[in-house]
């Protein structure tokens, strides 16, 4: 069945971009309303899509069109498709994207410098993010994936803070490096892959779903699972997995490839930080779940301890850095590194709980980190100062703001009744269970990772104590008159997020209905195929 | 005796119908010179040049199907086939774009000599891509080179003369080396026709180091034309010295003609894989060197022309990746790359010229250009992104294609160096991003001074729009060009 809902989601912002291009740059407000309108339309389309989607799992809302068909002579046919769809992992991420982008647009209302350019880039980014989460053709995925880089680069570089130039270039180079690693694997995969439906002529397709079936590889091709092709000490498929792992790991970000993140986050304007943390990081986790694991299950099982270890190191190292941060935004950025580590740990366990936890953590972190960056933005808008040490006793002047901060910090810490709790508990369940169920991760990894929880409690509580409690005083030339409580627009952004994180903390079933079938299916696929390939090479 | 003369005469008579484009060019060159002598009307001369290239493009397009069957002309001197035709089309398109660019440069002096030389380069390039005879290769290569030396000097400044002389000195050494290589090859095989069975047989029996040395010497001449490492050092100086349209022209026509003849010549000395020396390895090394040297040297450049010179060295590396695959597909993809390279390079140079008119001659001077010249900067950004090789531009598609061919070649032969080229070639993209983004970086991110009021409805923007649309269109629909290229049968 052909469905057009996902295409509508992707192309609505692009259409708005085109409309925006003909509006003269002087009409600044029209761009704000245009972006908002695009986001609101997307919400409506999404509601319709959710009605159509059934919880039974599997790919739905699928749309398939031929895109590029190239005759390559003796080589056969190259075939790329416009192939989009959603399953239990991508749909929650699409929901997250639509919501976060809506909030980011509202948060961008105060941008006053080159409004036309800003909102044009934001709209392009919007389309690219949703495209990345729904593309099921590798070339299409790669197109959207790269398409995000340029708008993001300019958004940081033009509207960012004092060190924006350094931060934006660093962001671009790191991410491009990651995407080149992914590109190498993409080339290898499509050359090695053939469409099973056509028998007489070899069709090299980019179809991500058909690549998960080992039978669809050309025998004796480099990445053919039934054939060992050694490059140095490792099988070519192992190398390919490692390339993908690093490529998506840079995006995630995973220690030691995370150093672009604190810079980019600190320098980016608030709405861009929100998008970066809430959505772009998730593409790393999404890529592992959509591409690296299902296509290279044998390598994934072989390297699961590496993935798990990278997760644990990210959790601890990110938390330690957050503890040492003097800048509020930097603290939040490092807490992101720490929390995305849980995603890695959950994925590495390849248990239904772990995978579901990882996806849940992506959504939960998306919501919570949006809140956190908005909080930092609220403070920065008023005082243009983010140094933790310059504030004390804010709770006496900003009562409602402090309440929101409490919710956000507690949610991020993983306290029960907030979404972070559910996600982290499931990841731990998976990580502990892994050794007895499939023997991939040792329990010690989960035990060490729990330290991350304690550390996160430490840095959040310490920050609360330093900034919000105690006697009220300010340093660094901040005037008392600048400290005012939340305004209506800020309430409008933060309150829905507070409700969401509590809702997902108390009724996880709302999201689990989507995620659970995916987690079951994914675990079965990776374990079964992976073991088959490992034992009969 | 009668018969002895009649055969070559007959051969010439039969060859003429296939030689019309070159005859048009030769007649055109004469016409330009004559009209320059009679009346120094720049518009007329420009119009003649314009009509030459337009008619050539039309002629080549409409006789495209005639070239499907390769014909050897003039007693084994040149070969008329679709492979050569494709390159000729690219040359003529590049020349036409150069005419447009020169037309916009009102200050260009000595227009009739200028266009005569330009057309001579094109004529030389035409002949070079058709050549299957070593003497013919040398003559046409010299026609390209000597006209190029002169064109470099057409800014008539001290710097320009210096660049011209440097080009000449380097060039004559390279030509001499190449000629020496040719002479040894002739000595080894007893024939000048490198597509003949005799040539293969001769080389097969002699697998001595002399063969390797002579082959390398011959390659040196081609690599020099391509501006690939290690024969690249002339190009930044020449690019800096020459007028902008000439630079744009140099970055495409002589380079592609060099790649074209290299692609014809390599299989001959590789003796269809039976050579005792691994020529594939040599091409891989040249490609790797060009990529690395070009990209890393471009990082430090402050002058946009010099930066583009190093960029074009790196781009030669990417073109050679397609050749290095040593497969029919690799060559097809290289042809695709060549067309895309032409488009994106001309967009960049078109706007570099616009900015040069506005007094912007260093990369730092682009500060604020994004505000003052929104259209040119956006178009240039697209072209630079395409040169980097990011989607959604056809530069990405072209890179994807050549590297796919390389991967396939690796999976067939298993030579580890091919994998090294694949990985390092693609990683070079990250390096190249850094310098390709520098102009947009200054233009959009550094805030400039007072905004100028500029007219967006210029000829350059119209031309640029067409080229940019082509660059983007070929990403979404590469079948259009590839369908055409696939019909080219590359005969060894």
CSV table of C-alpha atoms in Angstrom, one decimal, chain A residues 67-75 78 113 139 142-143 146-147 149-150 153-154 157-158 164-166 168-169 172-173 176-177 179-181 183-184 186-192 204 206 220-223 229-231, chain B residues 329 333 371 381 385 388-392 396-397 399-401 403-405 407-414 419 422-423 426-427 429-431 433-434 437 440-441 444-447 475-480 482-483 486:
chain,number,residue,atom,x,y,z
A,67,UNK,CA,14.7,7.0,-8.3
A,68,UNK,CA,17.9,6.2,-10.1
A,69,UNK,CA,18.2,3.2,-12.4
A,70,UNK,CA,21.5,3.0,-14.1
A,71,UNK,CA,22.6,0.4,-16.5
A,72,UNK,CA,26.3,-0.4,-15.9
A,73,UNK,CA,26.9,-2.9,-18.6
A,74,UNK,CA,28.5,-6.1,-17.4
A,75,UNK,CA,28.1,-4.9,-13.9
A,78,UNK,CA,22.4,0.2,-10.1
A,113,UNK,CA,19.8,38.9,12.8
A,139,UNK,CA,21.6,6.5,-0.8
A,142,UNK,CA,23.1,9.3,3.1
A,143,UNK,CA,21.6,12.2,1.1
A,146,UNK,CA,24.7,14.9,4.6
A,147,UNK,CA,22.0,17.4,3.9
A,149,UNK,CA,25.5,19.2,7.8
A,150,UNK,CA,25.5,22.4,5.8
A,153,UNK,CA,27.2,24.5,10.0
A,154,UNK,CA,25.8,27.8,9.0
A,157,UNK,CA,28.7,29.7,12.4
A,158,UNK,CA,26.5,32.7,11.8
A,164,UNK,CA,31.4,30.0,16.8
A,165,UNK,CA,33.8,29.8,13.8
A,166,UNK,CA,36.0,27.3,15.5
A,168,UNK,CA,31.2,25.2,13.5
A,169,UNK,CA,34.3,24.1,11.5
A,172,UNK,CA,31.6,20.0,10.2
A,173,UNK,CA,34.9,18.3,9.9
A,176,UNK,CA,32.0,14.7,7.6
A,177,UNK,CA,34.8,12.4,8.7
A,179,UNK,CA,30.0,10.3,7.1
A,180,UNK,CA,33.0,9.4,4.9
A,181,UNK,CA,33.5,6.2,6.9
A,183,UNK,CA,30.2,6.2,2.6
A,184,UNK,CA,33.0,3.7,2.3
A,186,UNK,CA,27.9,2.2,1.6
A,187,UNK,CA,29.9,1.7,-1.6
A,188,UNK,CA,31.0,-1.7,-0.5
A,189,UNK,CA,27.5,-2.7,0.4
A,190,UNK,CA,25.7,-1.8,-2.7
A,191,UNK,CA,28.5,-3.3,-4.9
A,192,UNK,CA,28.3,-6.5,-3.0
A,204,UNK,CA,22.8,-3.6,-7.1
A,206,UNK,CA,20.7,0.4,-1.9
A,220,UNK,CA,32.4,-14.0,-3.5
A,221,UNK,CA,31.8,-10.2,-3.1
A,222,UNK,CA,33.9,-8.6,-0.4
A,223,UNK,CA,31.1,-8.0,2.0
A,229,UNK,CA,37.7,-11.8,2.8
A,230,UNK,CA,40.5,-10.8,5.1
A,231,UNK,CA,41.9,-7.3,5.2
B,329,UNK,CA,33.0,0.9,-15.9
B,333,UNK,CA,32.5,6.8,-14.5
B,371,UNK,CA,25.3,39.9,1.9
B,381,UNK,CA,28.7,27.6,-2.7
B,385,UNK,CA,30.1,21.7,-2.3
B,388,UNK,CA,34.0,18.6,-2.2
B,389,UNK,CA,31.6,15.9,-3.2
B,390,UNK,CA,28.7,16.3,-0.9
B,391,UNK,CA,25.1,15.5,-1.8
B,392,UNK,CA,22.8,16.7,-3.3
B,396,UNK,CA,28.9,13.4,-5.0
B,397,UNK,CA,27.4,11.1,-7.6
B,399,UNK,CA,32.8,10.4,-6.6
B,400,UNK,CA,30.4,7.7,-5.6
B,401,UNK,CA,30.7,6.2,-9.1
B,403,UNK,CA,35.0,4.9,-6.0
B,404,UNK,CA,32.5,2.2,-6.7
B,405,UNK,CA,34.5,1.1,-9.8
B,407,UNK,CA,35.9,-1.1,-5.0
B,408,UNK,CA,34.8,-3.5,-7.7
B,409,UNK,CA,38.3,-3.6,-9.1
B,410,UNK,CA,39.6,-4.3,-5.7
B,411,UNK,CA,37.2,-7.1,-5.2
B,412,UNK,CA,38.4,-8.6,-8.5
B,413,UNK,CA,42.1,-8.2,-8.1
B,414,UNK,CA,42.5,-8.0,-4.3
B,419,UNK,CA,41.9,-0.3,-0.9
B,422,UNK,CA,39.8,4.1,-1.8
B,423,UNK,CA,40.1,4.9,1.9
B,426,UNK,CA,37.6,9.5,0.4
B,427,UNK,CA,39.2,10.7,3.5
B,429,UNK,CA,37.3,14.8,1.0
B,430,UNK,CA,37.4,15.9,4.6
B,431,UNK,CA,40.6,17.8,4.0
B,433,UNK,CA,36.1,20.5,2.7
B,434,UNK,CA,38.3,22.7,4.8
B,437,UNK,CA,34.5,26.1,2.6
B,440,UNK,CA,31.9,30.8,1.7
B,441,UNK,CA,33.2,31.0,5.2
B,444,UNK,CA,28.7,34.4,4.8
B,445,UNK,CA,30.2,34.3,8.3
B,446,UNK,CA,32.6,37.1,8.6
B,447,UNK,CA,30.5,40.2,8.7
B,475,UNK,CA,22.6,14.2,-8.9
B,476,UNK,CA,18.9,13.5,-9.0
B,477,UNK,CA,19.0,12.0,-12.5
B,478,UNK,CA,22.4,10.7,-13.5
B,479,UNK,CA,20.8,8.4,-16.0
B,480,UNK,CA,20.6,11.3,-18.4
B,482,UNK,CA,25.2,8.0,-18.0
B,483,UNK,CA,22.8,6.6,-20.5
B,486,UNK,CA,27.2,3.8,-21.5
